[in-house]
Coordinates of C-alpha atoms in Angstrom, one line a residue:
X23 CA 409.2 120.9 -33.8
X24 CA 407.7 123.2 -36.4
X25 CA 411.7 124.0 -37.8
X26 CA 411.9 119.9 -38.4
X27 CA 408.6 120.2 -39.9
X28 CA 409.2 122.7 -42.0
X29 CA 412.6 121.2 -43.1
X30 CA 410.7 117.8 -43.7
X31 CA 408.2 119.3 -45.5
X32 CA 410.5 120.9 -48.4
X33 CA 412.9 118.2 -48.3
X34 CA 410.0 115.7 -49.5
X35 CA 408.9 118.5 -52.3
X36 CA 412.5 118.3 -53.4
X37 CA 412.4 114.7 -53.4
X38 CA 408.2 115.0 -55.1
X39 CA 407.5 117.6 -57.4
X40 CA 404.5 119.3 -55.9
X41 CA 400.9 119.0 -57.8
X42 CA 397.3 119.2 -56.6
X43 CA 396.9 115.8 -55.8
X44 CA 399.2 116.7 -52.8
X45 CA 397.0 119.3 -51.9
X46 CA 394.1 116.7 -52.1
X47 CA 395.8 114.5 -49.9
X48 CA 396.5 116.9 -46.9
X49 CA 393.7 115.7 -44.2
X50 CA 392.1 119.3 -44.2
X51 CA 389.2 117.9 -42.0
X52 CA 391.4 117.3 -39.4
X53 CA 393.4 120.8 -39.2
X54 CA 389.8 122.1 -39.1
X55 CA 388.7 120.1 -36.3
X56 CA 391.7 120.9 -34.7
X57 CA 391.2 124.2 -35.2
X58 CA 388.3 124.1 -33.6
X59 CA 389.2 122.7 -30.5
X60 CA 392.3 124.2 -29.7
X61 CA 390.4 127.6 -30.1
X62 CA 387.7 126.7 -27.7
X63 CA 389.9 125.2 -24.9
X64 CA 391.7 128.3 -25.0
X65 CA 388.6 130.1 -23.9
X66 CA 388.1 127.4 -21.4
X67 CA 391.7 128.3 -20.0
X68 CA 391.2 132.4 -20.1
X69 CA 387.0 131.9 -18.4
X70 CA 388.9 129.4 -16.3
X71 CA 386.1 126.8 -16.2
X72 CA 387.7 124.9 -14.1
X73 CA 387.6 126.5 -11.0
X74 CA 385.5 124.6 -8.7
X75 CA 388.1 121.6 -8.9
X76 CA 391.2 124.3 -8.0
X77 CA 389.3 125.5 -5.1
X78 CA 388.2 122.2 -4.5
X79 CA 392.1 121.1 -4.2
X80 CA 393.5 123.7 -2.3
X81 CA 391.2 122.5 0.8
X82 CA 392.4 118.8 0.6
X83 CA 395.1 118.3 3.6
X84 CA 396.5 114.6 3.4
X85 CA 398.9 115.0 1.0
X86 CA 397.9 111.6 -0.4
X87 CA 394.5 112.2 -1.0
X88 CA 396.1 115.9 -2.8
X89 CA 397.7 113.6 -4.9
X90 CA 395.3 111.3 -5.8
X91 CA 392.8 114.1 -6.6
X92 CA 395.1 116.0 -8.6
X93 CA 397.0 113.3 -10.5
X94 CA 393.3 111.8 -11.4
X95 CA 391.8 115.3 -12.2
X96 CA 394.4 115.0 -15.1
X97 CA 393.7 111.2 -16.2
X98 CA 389.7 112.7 -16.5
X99 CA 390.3 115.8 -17.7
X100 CA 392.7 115.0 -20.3
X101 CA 390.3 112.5 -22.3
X102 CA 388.0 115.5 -22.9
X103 CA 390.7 119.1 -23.2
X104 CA 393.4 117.4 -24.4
X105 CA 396.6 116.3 -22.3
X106 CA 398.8 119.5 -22.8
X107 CA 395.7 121.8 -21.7
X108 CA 395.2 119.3 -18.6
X109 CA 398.6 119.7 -18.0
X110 CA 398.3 123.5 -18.1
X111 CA 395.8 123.7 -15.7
X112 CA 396.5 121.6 -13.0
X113 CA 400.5 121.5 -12.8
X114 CA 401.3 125.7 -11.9
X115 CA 398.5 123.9 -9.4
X116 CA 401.0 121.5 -8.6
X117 CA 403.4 123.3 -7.7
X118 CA 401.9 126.4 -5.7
X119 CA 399.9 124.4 -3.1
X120 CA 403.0 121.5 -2.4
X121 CA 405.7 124.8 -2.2
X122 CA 403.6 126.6 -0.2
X123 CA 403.1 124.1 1.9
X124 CA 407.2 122.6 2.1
X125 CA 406.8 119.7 0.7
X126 CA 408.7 120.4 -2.7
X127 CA 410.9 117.1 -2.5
X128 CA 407.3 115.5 -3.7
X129 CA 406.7 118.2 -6.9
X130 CA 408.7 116.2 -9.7
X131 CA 407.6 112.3 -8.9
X132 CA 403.9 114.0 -8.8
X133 CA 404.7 116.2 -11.8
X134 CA 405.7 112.4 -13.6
X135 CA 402.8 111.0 -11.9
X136 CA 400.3 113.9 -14.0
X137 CA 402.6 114.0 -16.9
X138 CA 401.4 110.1 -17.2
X139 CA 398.0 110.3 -16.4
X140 CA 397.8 112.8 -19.3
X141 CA 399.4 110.7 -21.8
X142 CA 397.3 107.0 -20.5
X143 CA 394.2 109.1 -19.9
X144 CA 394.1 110.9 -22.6
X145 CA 394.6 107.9 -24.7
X146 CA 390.5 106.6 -24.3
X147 CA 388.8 109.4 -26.2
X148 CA 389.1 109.8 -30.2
X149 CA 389.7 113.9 -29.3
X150 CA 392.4 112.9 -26.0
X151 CA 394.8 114.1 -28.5
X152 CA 395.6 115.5 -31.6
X153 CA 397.4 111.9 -32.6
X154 CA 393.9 110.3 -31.6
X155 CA 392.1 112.6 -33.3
X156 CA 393.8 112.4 -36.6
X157 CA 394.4 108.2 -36.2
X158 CA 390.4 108.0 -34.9
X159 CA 389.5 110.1 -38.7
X160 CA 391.1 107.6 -40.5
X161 CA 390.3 104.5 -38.8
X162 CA 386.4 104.3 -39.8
X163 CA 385.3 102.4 -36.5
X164 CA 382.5 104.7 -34.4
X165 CA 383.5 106.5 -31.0
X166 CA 382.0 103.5 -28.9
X167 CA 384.5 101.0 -30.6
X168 CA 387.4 103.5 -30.5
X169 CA 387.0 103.9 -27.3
X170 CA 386.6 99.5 -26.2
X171 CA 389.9 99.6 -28.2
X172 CA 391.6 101.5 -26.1
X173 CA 390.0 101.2 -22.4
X174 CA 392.3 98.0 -21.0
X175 CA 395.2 100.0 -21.6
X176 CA 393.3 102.9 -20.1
X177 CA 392.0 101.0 -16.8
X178 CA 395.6 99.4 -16.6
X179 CA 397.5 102.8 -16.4
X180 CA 395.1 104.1 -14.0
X181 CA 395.3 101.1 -11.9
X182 CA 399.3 101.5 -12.0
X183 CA 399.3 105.3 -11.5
X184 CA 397.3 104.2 -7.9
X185 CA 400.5 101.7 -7.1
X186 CA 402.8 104.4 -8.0
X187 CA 401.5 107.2 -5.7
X188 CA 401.2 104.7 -2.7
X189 CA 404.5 103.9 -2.6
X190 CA 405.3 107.2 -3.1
X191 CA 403.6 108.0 0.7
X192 CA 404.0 104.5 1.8
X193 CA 406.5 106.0 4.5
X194 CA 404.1 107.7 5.9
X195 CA 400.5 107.5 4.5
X196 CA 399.0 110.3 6.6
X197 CA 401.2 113.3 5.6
X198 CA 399.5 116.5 5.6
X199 CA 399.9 119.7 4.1
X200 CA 399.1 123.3 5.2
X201 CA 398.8 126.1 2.9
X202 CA 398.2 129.5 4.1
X203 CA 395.6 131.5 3.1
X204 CA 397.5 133.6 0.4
X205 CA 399.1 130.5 -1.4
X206 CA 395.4 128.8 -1.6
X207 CA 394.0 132.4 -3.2
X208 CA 397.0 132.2 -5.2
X209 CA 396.4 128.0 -6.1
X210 CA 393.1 129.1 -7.7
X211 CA 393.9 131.8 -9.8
X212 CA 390.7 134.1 -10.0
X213 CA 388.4 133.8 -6.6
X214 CA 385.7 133.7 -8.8
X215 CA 384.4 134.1 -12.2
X216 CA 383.4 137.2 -13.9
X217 CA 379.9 137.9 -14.1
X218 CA 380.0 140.2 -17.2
X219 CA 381.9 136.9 -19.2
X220 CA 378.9 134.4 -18.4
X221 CA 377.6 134.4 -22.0
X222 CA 381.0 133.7 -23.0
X223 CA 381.4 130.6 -20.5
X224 CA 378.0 129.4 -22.2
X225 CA 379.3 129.9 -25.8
X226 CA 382.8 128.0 -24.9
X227 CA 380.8 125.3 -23.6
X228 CA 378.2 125.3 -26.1
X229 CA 380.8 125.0 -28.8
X230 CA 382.9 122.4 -27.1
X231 CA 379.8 119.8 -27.3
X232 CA 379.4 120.8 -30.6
X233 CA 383.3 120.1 -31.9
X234 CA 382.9 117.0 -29.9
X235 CA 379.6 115.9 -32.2
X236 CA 381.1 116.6 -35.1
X237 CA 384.1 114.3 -34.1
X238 CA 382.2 111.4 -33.0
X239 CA 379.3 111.3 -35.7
X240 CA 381.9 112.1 -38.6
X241 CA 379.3 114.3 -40.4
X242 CA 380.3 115.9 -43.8
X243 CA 378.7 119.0 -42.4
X244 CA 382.6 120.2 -40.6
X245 CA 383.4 122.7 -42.7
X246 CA 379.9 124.6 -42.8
X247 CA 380.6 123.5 -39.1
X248 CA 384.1 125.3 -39.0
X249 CA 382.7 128.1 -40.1
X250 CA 380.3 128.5 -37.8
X251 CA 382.1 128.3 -34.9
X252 CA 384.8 130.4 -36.5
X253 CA 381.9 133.1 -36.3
X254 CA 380.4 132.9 -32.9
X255 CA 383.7 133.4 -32.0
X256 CA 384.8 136.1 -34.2
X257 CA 381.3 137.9 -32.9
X258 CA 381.4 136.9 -29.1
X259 CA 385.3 136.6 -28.3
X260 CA 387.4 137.7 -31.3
X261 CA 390.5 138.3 -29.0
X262 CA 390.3 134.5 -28.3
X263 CA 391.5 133.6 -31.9
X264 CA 395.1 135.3 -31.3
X265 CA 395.7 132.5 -28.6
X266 CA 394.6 129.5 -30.7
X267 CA 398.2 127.1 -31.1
X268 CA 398.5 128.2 -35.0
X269 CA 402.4 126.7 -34.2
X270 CA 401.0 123.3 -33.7
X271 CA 398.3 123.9 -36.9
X272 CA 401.3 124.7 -39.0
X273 CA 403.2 121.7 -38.0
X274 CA 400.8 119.1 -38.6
X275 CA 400.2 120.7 -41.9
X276 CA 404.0 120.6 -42.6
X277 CA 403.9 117.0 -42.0
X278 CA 401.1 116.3 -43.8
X279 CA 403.0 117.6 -47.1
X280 CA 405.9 115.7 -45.7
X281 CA 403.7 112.3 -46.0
X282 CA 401.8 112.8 -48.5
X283 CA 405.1 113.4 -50.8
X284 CA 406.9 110.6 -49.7
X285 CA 404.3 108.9 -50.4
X286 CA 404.2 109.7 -54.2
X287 CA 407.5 108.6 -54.3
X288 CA 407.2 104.7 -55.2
X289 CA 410.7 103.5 -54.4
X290 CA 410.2 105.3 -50.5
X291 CA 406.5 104.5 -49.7
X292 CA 407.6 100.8 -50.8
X293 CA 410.4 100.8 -48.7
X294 CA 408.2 102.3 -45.7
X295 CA 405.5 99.9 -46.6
X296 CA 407.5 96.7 -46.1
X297 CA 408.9 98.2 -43.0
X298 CA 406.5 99.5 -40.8
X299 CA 404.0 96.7 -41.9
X300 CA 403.2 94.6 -39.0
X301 CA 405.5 96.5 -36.9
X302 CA 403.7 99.7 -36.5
X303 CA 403.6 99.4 -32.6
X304 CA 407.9 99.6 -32.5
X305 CA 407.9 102.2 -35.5
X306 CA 405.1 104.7 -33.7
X307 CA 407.3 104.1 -30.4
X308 CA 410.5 104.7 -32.3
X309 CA 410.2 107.7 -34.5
X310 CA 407.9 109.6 -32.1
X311 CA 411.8 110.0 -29.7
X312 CA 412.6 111.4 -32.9
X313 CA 409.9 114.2 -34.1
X314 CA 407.1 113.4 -31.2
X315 CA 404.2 111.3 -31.4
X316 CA 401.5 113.8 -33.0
X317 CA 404.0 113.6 -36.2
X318 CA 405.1 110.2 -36.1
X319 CA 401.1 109.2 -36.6
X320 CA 400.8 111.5 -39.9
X321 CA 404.1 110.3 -41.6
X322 CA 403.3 106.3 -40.7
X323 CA 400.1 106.0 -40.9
X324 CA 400.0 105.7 -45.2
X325 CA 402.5 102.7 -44.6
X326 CA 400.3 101.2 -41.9
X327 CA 398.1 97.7 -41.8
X328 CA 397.8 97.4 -38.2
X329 CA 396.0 101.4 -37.3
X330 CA 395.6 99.9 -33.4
X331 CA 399.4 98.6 -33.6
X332 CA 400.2 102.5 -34.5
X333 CA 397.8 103.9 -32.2
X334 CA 398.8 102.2 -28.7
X335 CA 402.8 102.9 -30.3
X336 CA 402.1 106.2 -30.5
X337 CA 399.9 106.8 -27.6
X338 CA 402.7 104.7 -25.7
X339 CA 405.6 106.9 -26.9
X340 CA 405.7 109.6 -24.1
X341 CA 406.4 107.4 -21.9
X342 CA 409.8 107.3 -23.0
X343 CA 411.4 110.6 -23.3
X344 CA 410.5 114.2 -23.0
X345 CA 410.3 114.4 -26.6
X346 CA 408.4 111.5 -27.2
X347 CA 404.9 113.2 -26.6
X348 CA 404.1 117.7 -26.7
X349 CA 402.4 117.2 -23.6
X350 CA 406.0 116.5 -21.5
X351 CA 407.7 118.9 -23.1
X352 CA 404.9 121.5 -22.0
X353 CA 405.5 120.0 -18.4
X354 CA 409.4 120.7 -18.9
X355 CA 408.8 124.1 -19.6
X356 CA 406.0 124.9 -16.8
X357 CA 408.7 123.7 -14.5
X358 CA 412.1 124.9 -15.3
X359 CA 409.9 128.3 -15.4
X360 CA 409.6 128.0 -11.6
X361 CA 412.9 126.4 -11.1
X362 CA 415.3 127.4 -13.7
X363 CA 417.9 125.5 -12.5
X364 CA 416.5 122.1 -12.1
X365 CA 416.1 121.4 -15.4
X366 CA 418.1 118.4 -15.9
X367 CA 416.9 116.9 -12.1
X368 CA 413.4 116.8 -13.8
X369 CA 414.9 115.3 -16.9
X370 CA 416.3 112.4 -14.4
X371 CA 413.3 112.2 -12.4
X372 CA 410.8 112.0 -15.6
X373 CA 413.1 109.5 -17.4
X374 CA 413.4 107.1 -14.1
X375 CA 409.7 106.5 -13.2
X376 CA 408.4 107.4 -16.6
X377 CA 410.4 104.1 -17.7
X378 CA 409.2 102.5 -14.8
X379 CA 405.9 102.9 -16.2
X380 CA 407.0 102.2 -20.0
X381 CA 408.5 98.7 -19.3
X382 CA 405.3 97.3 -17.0
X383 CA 402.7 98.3 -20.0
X384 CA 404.7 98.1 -23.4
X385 CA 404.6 94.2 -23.6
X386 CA 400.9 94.0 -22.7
X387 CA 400.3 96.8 -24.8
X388 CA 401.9 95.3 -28.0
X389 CA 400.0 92.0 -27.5
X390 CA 396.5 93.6 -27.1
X391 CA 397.6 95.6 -30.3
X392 CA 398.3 92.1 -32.2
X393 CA 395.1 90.7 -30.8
X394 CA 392.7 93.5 -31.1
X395 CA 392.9 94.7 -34.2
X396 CA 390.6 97.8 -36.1

């Protein structure tokens, strides 16, 4: 993704002479707020924060109720850590307790099932995901609104995820599973926290309510703001900043240039704008197959007149292929890791229910996004 960003970017400089106006026109709030965040939920991934809902999982035995739980600790989770870190957490998760336990023919629908519940949950909150975040800066309307905007299709997918893992136990409803000992130590990671890293725990928290203020009250303060945080960390955790996804950073400032040129250039942006005008919900769904949803947002959005049409396109996208949204492909790769082999079996598993899913909620989707407009 960052090579076809990169490529993008100087094609469009070929195609625009660079100037400053093109650096005025990158969204530099945005790549600092995601800056932020993605630097703070890597803390929350190394203090391992959430523990008490991985212990928590490794006691459940119905393998429905399992299910449930750990599909829905996703949906939650997502709308506040993003969908790739929920995914990051509770997958590995996943796939320890229902191997240790023989019941791997379950791992990839339930691996589908969380892979949606990241992409629909994750889909309420303006920071779910770096598309919201960077669609939710632009749009003007406050957090409550955003967040009306999006909650039928939110309660809809959550409704349908249910359906889905019932009649994925509707044979046999009370299935249980037993882990040993070793595999449930093993399911949680760390028994415990460290208690020499509480003051970081407090900090990553701290910081997290502060990234999520700054999103939602759209102060001017962010970049005495981005500073800031930039040095509690540096003085509390510097370590932490080597983690932070500067591959993702990169890319969405790749494809920024790559918009903003294009653009400048009044023969393509009036080509763009007659096109994607009033069809933004089939363009977002479209070109995200192409170069994923958190860059189809940037390069349509200047060409957009519906933002909710692009936003539900978008936010809709990874439902239809692995490349459609980040968050899959990081689900690819946390499985084939485990099972090298299998790679294409998840690719046919994925595809089949995750189309299931696409075809019940892209036609309610598109008329809500035609009705309920920002």
């Amino acid at each position: 993704m960052l090579t076809v960003a990169v490529v993008a970017a100087v094609i469009a400089l070929v195609i625009t002479s660079p100037s400053m106006a093109l650096l005025e026109d990158i969204d530099w709030k945005t790549l600092c707020t995601l800056f932020m965040m993605l630097t703070v939920l890597e803390g929350f991934k190394q203090e391992n924060l959430f523990l008490p809902f991985l212990k928590f999982a490794g006691k459940l035995g119905s393998l429905r109720s399992l299910s449930f739980f750990l599909v829905f600790c996703v949906f939650f989770s997502s709308m506040f850590v993003t969908n790739d870190v929920s995914l990051i957490i509770f997958v590995p998760l996943t796939i320890i307790l229902f191997r240790g336990g023989n019941k791997e023919k379950y791992i990839l629908p339930l691996l589908t099932f969380e892979n949606i519940a990241a992409i629909r949950g994750s889909l309420l909150m303006p920071f779910g995901s770096p598309q919201n975040l960077f669609l939710y800066g632009q749009s003007g309307t406050s957090a409550w609104q955003f967040m009306l905007h999006m909650l039928p299709l939110c309660a809809m997918s959550a409704l349908l995820l249910s359906v889905f893992i019932c009649i994925l136990y509707r044979k046999n409803s009370k299935e249980t599973l037993e882990v040993s000992a070793d595999k449930k130590s093993a399911s949680a990671g760390n028994d415990s926290w460290n208690p020499s890293r509480k003051l970081q725990r407090v900090i990553y928290l701290a910081l997290f309510l502060v990234i999520v203020t700054t999103i939602v009250t759209r102060t001017s303060l962010w970049p005495y703001i981005t500073a800031a945080v930039t040095l509690v960390i540096l003085l509390a955790d510097r370590k932490i900043l080597l983690k932070t996804d500067y591959v993702l950073l990169l890319t969405f400032f790749c494809f920024f240039v790559f918009s903003s040129s294009i653009t400048a250039n009044e023969k393509i942006s009036g080509f763009l704008t007659s096109a994607v005008a009033g069809n933004e919900y089939w363009w977002g769904i479209g070109l995200s197959q192409i170069i994923s949803n958190v860059p189809a947002s940037i390069v349509l959005y200047p060409f957009t007149t519906n933002l909710a049409g692009l936003l539900y396109g978008v936010d809709t996208a990874g439902l239809c292929s692995i490349i459609g949204s980040l968050a899959s492909v990081i689900n690819y790769r946390i499985y084939v890791r485990d099972y090298p082999g299998n790679g294409k079996k998840f690719i046919k598993v994925f595809t089949l229910l995750s189309w299931a899913f696409f075809i019940i909620v892209v036609i309610p989707g598109f008329f809500i996004s035609r009705y309920w407009l920002f």
